CSV table of C-alpha atoms in Angstrom, one decimal:
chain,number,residue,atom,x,y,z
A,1,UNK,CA,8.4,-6.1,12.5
A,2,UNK,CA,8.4,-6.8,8.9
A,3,UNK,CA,6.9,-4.0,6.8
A,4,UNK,CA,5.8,-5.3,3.2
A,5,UNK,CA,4.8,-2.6,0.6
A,6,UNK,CA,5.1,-5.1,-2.3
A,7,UNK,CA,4.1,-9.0,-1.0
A,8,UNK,CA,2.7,-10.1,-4.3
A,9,UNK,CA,4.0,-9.4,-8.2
A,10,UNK,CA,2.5,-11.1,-11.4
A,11,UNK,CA,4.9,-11.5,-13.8
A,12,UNK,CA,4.1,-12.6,-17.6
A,13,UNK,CA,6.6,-13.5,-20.5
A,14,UNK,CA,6.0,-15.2,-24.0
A,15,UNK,CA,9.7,-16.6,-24.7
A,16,UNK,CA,12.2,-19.4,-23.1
A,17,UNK,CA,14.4,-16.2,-22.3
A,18,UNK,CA,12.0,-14.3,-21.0
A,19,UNK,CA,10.8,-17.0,-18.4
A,20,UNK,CA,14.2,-17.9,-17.7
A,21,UNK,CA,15.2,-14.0,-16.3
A,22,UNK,CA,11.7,-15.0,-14.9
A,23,UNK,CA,12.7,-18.0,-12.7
A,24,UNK,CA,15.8,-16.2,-12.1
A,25,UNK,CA,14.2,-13.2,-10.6
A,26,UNK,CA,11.5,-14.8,-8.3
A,27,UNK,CA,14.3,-17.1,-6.9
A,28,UNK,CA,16.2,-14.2,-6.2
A,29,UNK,CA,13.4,-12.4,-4.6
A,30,UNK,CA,11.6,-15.3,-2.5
A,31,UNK,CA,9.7,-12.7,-0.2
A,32,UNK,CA,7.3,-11.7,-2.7
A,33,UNK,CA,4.6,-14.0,-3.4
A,34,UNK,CA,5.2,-14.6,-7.3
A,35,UNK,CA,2.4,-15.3,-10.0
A,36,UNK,CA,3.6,-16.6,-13.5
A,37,UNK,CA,1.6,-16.4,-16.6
A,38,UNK,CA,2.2,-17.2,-19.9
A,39,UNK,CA,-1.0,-17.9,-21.9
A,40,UNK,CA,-1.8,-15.0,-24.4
A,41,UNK,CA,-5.2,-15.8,-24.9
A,42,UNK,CA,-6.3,-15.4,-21.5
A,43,UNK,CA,-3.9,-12.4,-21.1
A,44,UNK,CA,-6.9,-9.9,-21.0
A,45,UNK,CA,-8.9,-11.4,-18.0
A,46,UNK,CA,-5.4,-12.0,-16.5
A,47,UNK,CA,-4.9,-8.6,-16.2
A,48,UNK,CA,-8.2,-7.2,-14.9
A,49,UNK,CA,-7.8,-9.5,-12.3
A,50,UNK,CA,-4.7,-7.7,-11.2
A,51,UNK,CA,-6.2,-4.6,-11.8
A,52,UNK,CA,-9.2,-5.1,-9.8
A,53,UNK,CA,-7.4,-6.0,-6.8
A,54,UNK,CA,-4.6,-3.6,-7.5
A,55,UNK,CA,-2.0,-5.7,-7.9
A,56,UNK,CA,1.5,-5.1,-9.2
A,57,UNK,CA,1.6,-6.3,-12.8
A,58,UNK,CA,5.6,-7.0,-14.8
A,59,UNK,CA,5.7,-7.9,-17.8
A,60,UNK,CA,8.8,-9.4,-19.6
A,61,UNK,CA,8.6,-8.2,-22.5
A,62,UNK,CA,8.3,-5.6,-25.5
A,63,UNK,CA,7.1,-2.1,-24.0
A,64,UNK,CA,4.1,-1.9,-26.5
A,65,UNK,CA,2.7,-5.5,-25.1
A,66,UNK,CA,2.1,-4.5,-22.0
A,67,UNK,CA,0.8,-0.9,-22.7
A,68,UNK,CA,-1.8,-2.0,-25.2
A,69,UNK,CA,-2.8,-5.2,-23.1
A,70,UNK,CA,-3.8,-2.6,-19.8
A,71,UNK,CA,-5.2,0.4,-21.4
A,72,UNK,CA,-8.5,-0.6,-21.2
A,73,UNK,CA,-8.1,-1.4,-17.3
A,74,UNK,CA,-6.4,2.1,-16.7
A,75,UNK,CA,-8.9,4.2,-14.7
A,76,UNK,CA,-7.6,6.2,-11.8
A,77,UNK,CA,-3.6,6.9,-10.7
A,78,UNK,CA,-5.3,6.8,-6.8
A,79,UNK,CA,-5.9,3.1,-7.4
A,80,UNK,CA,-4.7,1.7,-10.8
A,81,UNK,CA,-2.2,-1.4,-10.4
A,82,UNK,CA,1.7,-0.4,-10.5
A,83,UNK,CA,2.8,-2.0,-13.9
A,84,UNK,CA,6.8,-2.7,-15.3
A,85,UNK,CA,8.3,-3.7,-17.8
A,86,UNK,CA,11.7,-5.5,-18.1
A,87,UNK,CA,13.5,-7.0,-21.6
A,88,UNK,CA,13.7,-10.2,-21.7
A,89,UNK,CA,17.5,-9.8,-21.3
A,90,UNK,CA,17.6,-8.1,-17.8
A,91,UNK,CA,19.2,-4.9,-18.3
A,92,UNK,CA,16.7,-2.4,-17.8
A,93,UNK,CA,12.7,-2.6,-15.5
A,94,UNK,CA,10.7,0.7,-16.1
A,95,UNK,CA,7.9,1.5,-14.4
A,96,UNK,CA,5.4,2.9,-16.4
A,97,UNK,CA,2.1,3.3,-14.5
A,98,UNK,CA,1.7,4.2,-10.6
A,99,UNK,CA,5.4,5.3,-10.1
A,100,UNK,CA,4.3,6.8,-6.4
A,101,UNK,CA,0.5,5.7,-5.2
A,102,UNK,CA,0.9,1.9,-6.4
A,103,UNK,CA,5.4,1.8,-5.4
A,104,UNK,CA,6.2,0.8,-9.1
A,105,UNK,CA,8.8,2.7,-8.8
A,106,UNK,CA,9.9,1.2,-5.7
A,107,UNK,CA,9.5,-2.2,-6.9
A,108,UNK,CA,11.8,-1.1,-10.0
A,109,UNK,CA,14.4,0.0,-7.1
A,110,UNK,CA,13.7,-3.8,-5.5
A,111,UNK,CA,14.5,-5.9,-8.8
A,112,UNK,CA,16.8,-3.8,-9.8
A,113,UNK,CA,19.5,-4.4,-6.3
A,114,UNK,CA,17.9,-7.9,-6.5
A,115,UNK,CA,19.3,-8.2,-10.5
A,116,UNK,CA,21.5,-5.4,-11.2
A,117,UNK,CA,19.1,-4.0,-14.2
A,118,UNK,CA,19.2,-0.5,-14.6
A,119,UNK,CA,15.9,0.9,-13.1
A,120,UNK,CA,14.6,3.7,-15.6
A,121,UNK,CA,12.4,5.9,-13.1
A,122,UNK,CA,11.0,9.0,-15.2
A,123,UNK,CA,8.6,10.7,-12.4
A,124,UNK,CA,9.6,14.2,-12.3
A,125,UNK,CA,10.2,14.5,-8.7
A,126,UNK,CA,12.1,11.7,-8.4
A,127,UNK,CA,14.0,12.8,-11.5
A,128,UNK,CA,15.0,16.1,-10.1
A,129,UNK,CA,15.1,14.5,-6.3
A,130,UNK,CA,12.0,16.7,-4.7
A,131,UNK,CA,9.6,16.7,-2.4
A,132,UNK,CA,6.6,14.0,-4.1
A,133,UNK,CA,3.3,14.9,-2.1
A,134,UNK,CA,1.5,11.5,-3.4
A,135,UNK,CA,4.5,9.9,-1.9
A,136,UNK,CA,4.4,11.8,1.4
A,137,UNK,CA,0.8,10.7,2.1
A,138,UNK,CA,1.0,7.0,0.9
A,139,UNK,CA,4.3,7.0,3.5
A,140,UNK,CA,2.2,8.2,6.3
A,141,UNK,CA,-1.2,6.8,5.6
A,142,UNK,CA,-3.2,9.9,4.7
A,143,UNK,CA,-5.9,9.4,2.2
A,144,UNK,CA,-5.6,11.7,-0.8
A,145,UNK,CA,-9.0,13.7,-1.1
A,146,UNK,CA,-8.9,15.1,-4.2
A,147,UNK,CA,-6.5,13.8,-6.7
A,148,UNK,CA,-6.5,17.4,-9.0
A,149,UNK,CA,-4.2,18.8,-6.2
A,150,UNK,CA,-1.3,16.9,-6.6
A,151,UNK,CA,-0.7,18.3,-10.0
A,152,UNK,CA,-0.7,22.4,-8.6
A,153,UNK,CA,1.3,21.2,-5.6
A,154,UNK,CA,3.8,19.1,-7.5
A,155,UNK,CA,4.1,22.1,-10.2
A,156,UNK,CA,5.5,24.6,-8.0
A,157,UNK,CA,7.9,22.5,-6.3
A,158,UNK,CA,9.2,21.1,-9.8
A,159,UNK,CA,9.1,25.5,-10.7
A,160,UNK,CA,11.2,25.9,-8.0
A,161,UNK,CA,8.8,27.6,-5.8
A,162,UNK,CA,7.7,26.5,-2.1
A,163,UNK,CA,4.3,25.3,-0.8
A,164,UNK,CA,2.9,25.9,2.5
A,165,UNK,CA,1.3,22.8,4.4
A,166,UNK,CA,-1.4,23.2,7.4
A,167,UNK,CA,-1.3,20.6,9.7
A,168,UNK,CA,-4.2,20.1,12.4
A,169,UNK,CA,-3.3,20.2,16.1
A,170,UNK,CA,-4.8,16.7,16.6
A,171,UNK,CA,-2.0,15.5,14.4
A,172,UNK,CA,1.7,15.1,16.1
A,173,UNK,CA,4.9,15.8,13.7
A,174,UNK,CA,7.3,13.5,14.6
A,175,UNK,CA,9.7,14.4,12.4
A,176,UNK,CA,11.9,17.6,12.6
A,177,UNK,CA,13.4,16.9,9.2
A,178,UNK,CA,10.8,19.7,7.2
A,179,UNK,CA,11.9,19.8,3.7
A,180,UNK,CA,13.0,22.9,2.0
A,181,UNK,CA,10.0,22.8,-0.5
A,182,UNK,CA,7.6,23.2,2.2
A,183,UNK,CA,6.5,25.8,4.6
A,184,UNK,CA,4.2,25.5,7.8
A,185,UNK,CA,1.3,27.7,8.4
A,186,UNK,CA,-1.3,28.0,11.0
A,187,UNK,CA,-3.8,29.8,8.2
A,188,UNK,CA,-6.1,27.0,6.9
A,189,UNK,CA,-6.5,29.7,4.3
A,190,UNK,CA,-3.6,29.9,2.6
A,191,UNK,CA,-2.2,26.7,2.4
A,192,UNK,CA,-1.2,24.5,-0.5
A,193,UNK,CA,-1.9,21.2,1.6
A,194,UNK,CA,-4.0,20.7,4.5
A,195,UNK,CA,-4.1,17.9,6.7
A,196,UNK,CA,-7.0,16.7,8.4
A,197,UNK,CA,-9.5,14.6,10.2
A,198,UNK,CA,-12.3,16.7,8.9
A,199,UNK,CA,-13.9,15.0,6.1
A,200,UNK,CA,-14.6,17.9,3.7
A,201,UNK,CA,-17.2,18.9,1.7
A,202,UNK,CA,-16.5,18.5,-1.9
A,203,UNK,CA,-17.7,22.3,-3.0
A,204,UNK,CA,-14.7,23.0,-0.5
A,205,UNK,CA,-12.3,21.4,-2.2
A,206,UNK,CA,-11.0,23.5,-5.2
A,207,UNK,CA,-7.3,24.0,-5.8
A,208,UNK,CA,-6.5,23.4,-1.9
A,209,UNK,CA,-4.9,19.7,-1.9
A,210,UNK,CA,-6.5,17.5,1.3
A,211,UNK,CA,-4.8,14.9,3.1
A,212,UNK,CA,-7.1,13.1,6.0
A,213,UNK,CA,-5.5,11.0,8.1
A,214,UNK,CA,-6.5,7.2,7.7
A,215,UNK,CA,-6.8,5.3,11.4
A,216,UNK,CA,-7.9,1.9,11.6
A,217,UNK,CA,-5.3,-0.8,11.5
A,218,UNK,CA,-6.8,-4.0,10.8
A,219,UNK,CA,-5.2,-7.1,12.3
A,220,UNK,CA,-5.8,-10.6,10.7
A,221,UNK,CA,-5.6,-14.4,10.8
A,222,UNK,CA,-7.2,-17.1,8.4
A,223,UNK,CA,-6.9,-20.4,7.9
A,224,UNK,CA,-4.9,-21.5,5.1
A,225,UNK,CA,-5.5,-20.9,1.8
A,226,UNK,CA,-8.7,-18.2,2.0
A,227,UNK,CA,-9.2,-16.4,-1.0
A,228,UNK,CA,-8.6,-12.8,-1.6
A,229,UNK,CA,-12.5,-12.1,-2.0
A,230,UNK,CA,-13.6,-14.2,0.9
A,231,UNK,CA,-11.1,-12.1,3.1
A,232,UNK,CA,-12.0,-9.0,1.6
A,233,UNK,CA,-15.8,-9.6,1.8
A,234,UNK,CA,-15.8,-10.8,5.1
A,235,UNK,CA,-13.3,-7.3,6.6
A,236,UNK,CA,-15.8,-5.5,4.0
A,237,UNK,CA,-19.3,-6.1,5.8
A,238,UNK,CA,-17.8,-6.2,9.2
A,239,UNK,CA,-16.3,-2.7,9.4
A,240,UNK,CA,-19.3,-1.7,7.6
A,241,UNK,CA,-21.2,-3.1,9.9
A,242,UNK,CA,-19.6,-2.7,13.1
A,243,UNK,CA,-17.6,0.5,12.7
A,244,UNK,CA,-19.4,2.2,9.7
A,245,UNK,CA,-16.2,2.2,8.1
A,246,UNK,CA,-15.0,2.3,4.1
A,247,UNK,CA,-12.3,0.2,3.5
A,248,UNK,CA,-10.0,1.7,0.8
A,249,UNK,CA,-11.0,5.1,3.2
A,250,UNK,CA,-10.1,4.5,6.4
A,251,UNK,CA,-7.5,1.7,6.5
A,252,UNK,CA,-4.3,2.3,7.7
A,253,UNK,CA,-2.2,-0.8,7.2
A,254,UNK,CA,-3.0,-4.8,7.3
A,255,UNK,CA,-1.0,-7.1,10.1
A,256,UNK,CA,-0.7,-10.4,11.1
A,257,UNK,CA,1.9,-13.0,11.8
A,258,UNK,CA,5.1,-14.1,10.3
A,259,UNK,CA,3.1,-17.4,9.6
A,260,UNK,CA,1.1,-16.1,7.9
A,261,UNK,CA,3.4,-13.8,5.0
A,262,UNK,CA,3.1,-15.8,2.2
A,263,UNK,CA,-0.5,-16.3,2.4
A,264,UNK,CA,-1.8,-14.9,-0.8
A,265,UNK,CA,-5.5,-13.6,0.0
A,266,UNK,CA,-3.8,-11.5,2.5
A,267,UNK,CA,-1.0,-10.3,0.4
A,268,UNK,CA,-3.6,-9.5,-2.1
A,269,UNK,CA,-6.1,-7.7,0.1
A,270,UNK,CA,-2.8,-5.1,1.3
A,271,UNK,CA,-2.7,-4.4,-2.4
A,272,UNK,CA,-6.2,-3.6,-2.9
A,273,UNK,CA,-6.3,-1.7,0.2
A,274,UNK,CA,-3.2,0.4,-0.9
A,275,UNK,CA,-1.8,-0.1,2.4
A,276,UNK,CA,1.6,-1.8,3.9
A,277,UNK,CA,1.5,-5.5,5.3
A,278,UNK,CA,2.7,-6.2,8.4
A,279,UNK,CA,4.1,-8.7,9.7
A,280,UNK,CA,4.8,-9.6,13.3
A,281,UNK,CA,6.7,-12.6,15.1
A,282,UNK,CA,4.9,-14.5,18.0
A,283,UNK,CA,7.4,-13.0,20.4
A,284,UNK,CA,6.5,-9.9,19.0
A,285,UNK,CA,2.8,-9.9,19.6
A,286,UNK,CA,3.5,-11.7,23.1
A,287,UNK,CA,5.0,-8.3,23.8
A,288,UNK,CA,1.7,-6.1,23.3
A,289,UNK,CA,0.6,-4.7,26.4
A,290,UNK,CA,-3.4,-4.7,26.6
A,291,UNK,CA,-6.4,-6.9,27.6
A,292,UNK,CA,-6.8,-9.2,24.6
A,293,UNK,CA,-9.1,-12.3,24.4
A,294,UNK,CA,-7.1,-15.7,24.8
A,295,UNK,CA,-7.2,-19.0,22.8
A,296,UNK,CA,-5.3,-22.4,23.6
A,297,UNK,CA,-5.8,-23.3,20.6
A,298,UNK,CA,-4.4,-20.6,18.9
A,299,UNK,CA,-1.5,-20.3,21.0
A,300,UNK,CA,-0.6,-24.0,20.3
A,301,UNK,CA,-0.9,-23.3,16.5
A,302,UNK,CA,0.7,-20.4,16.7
A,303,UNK,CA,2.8,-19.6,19.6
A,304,UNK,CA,0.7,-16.8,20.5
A,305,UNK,CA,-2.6,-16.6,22.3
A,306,UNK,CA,-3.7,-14.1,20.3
A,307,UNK,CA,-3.1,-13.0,17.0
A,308,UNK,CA,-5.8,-10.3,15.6
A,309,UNK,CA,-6.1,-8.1,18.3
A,310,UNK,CA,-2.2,-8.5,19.4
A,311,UNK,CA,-1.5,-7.4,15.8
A,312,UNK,CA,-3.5,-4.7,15.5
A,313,UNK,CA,-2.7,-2.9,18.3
A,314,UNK,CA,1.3,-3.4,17.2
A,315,UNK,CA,0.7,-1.8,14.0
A,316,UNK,CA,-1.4,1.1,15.8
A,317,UNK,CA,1.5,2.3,17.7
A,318,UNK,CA,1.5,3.9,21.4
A,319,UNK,CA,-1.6,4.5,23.1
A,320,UNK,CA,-3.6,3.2,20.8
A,321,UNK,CA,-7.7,2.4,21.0
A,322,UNK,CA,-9.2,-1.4,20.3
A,323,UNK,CA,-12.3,-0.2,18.4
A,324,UNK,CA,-13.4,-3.8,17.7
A,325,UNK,CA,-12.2,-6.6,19.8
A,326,UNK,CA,-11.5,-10.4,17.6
A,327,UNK,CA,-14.1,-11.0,15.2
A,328,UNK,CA,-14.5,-14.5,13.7
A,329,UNK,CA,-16.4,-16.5,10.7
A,330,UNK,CA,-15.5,-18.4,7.9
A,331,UNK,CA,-12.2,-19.6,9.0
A,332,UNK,CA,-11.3,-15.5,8.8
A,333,UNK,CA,-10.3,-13.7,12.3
A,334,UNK,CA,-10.4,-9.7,12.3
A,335,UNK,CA,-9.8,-7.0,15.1
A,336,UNK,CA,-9.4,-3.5,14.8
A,337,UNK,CA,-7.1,-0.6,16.7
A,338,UNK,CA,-7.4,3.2,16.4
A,339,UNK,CA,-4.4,4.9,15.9
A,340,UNK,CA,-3.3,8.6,17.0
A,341,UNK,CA,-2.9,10.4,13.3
A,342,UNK,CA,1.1,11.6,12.8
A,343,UNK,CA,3.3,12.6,10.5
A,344,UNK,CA,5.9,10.1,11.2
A,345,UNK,CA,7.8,10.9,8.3
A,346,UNK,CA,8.7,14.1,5.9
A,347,UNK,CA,11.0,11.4,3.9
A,348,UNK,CA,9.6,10.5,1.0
A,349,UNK,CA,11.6,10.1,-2.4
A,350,UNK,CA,11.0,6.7,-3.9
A,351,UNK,CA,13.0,3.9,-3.9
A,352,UNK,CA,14.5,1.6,-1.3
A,353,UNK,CA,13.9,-2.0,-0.6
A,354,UNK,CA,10.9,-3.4,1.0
């Protein structure tokens, strides 16, 4: 399995030098789907296009062009695009908005082993290497209830202080590796964090910071070349429809196969979804143990009979549920697995390559 956090990056620059480091980079990085732009004029529309699909935005140039050009898109760190900067001679990339949520800082930490620029990460956690809630949830797929919570619980860990974290029963912790920040308690009451499936009411909410567990994992196939909205529409008003379920809510993580990673309406509709892209061989998905529909033709295209449902079960892990078996219209093919909720990780300081 490949696990893509980052499969798409638009990149801008305004001088020969600046699109040279360009051309240089997205040769040196040919796994991420790269989208040049150079027109000033159109710079504004440009980026609320990446903004309303939240995708990653770098700009090659001064610091001051990129923060005035996306200040009027800014809305929301839970969904804003992760934006960079880089100077037009390499040697530094800074993330500057959506460090943890949108993996700016990651991709900084990607471009920087890919170039050897000096990545300039200024999140306080990562700065003083401690526990980063936002980071904890986006690693494990939990959806972040109220946003107002990460600032009290990341304040006491900076303050040196612990936090205590109540996990439901439901949800299994896989990993022994607790860090030394955080305490588990059994008393819903006096926890920092909970975790839960329980949506909760909002007059509950106050101070208390909610993580519920997001469970569908959506598995995909298109024909070549759909666009990010006819994908998105077409996953929007079937999960609606079919499973009464909120996309940017309850999605887990997109999958499909290896054919299919550089197809950008996918690559784009993992960004807007804030969740990983997966991506599976055919001997991979040939490996799947279930009762999944069959095509020949499929299977000649592909190498596998199946691609959807194969996917997302392979994404949704051991004993996991097909809530909606494959799906098709518009050239689009979409299934649906349940997966068990987990904390499959406590691991969370950014950084790392995809």
């Amino acid at each position: 399995m490949k696990r893509k956090t980052v499969s798409i990056i638009k990149a801008c620059y305004f001088t020969e030098k600046a699109k040279a480091l360009y051309e240089r980079l997205s040769s040196s990085l040919p796994d991420i789907i790269w989208l040049s732009f150079e027109n000033k004029d159109e710079l504004d529309q440009w980026t609320k296009d990446a903004f309303e699909k939240s995708v990653p935005l770098l700009f090659i140039s001064a610091a001051g062009i990129a923060t005035r050009t996306i200040s009027p898109f800014v809305k929301d760190k839970l969904t804003d695009s992760p934006v960079l900067v880089m100077d037009e001679e390499g040697k530094f990339i800074i993330p500057i908005l959506s460090g943890h949520l949108g993996n700016a800082n990651q991709i900084a930490e990607i471009i920087s082993s890919a170039t050897g620029a000096q990545a300039v990460i200024t999140t306080a956690t990562d700065v003083n290497g401690r526990f980063s809630v936002d980071n904890f949830a986006k690693a494990n797929g939990f959806r972040i209830v109220n946003r107002n919570g990460i600032k009290k619980v990341s304040a006491r860990i900076l303050s040196g202080e612990k936090i205590t974290v109540y996990v439901e029963d439901s949800i299994s912790i896989n990993d022994s590796n607790i860090p030394e920040e955080i305490t588990l308690t059994k008393e819903v009451s006096s926890a920092d964090v909970v975790i839960t499936t329980e949506e909760i009411p909002a007059a509950e909410l106050k101070d208390t910071l909610y993580l519920v567990p997001k469970k569908y994992c959506l598995g995909m196939g298109c024909k070549k070349g759909k666009s990010f909205e006819e994908i998105k529409n077409f996953a929007e008003e079937i999960l609606k429809e079919k499973l009464d379920c909120e996309l940017q809510k309850e999605v887990h993580s997109l999958s499909s196969i290896d054919l299919k990673e550089m197809e950008t309406g996918l690559a784009a509709f993992s960004h807007y979804l804030h969740v990983p892209f997966e991506i599976f061989s055919a001997e991979e998905l040939m490996s799947v143990k279930g009762d999944f529909s069959e095509s020949d033709f499929v299977k000649e295209t592909t190498g596998v009979s199946n691609v959807c449902e194969r996917s997302a079960a392979l994404s949704a892990g051991k004993n996991y549920r097909l809530a909606l078996n494959k799906t098709s219209g518009n050239g689009i093919t979409l299934s649906v697995a349940e997966k068990i909720p987990e904390i499959k990780t406590w691991d969370c300081i950014s950084g790392g390559k995809q």
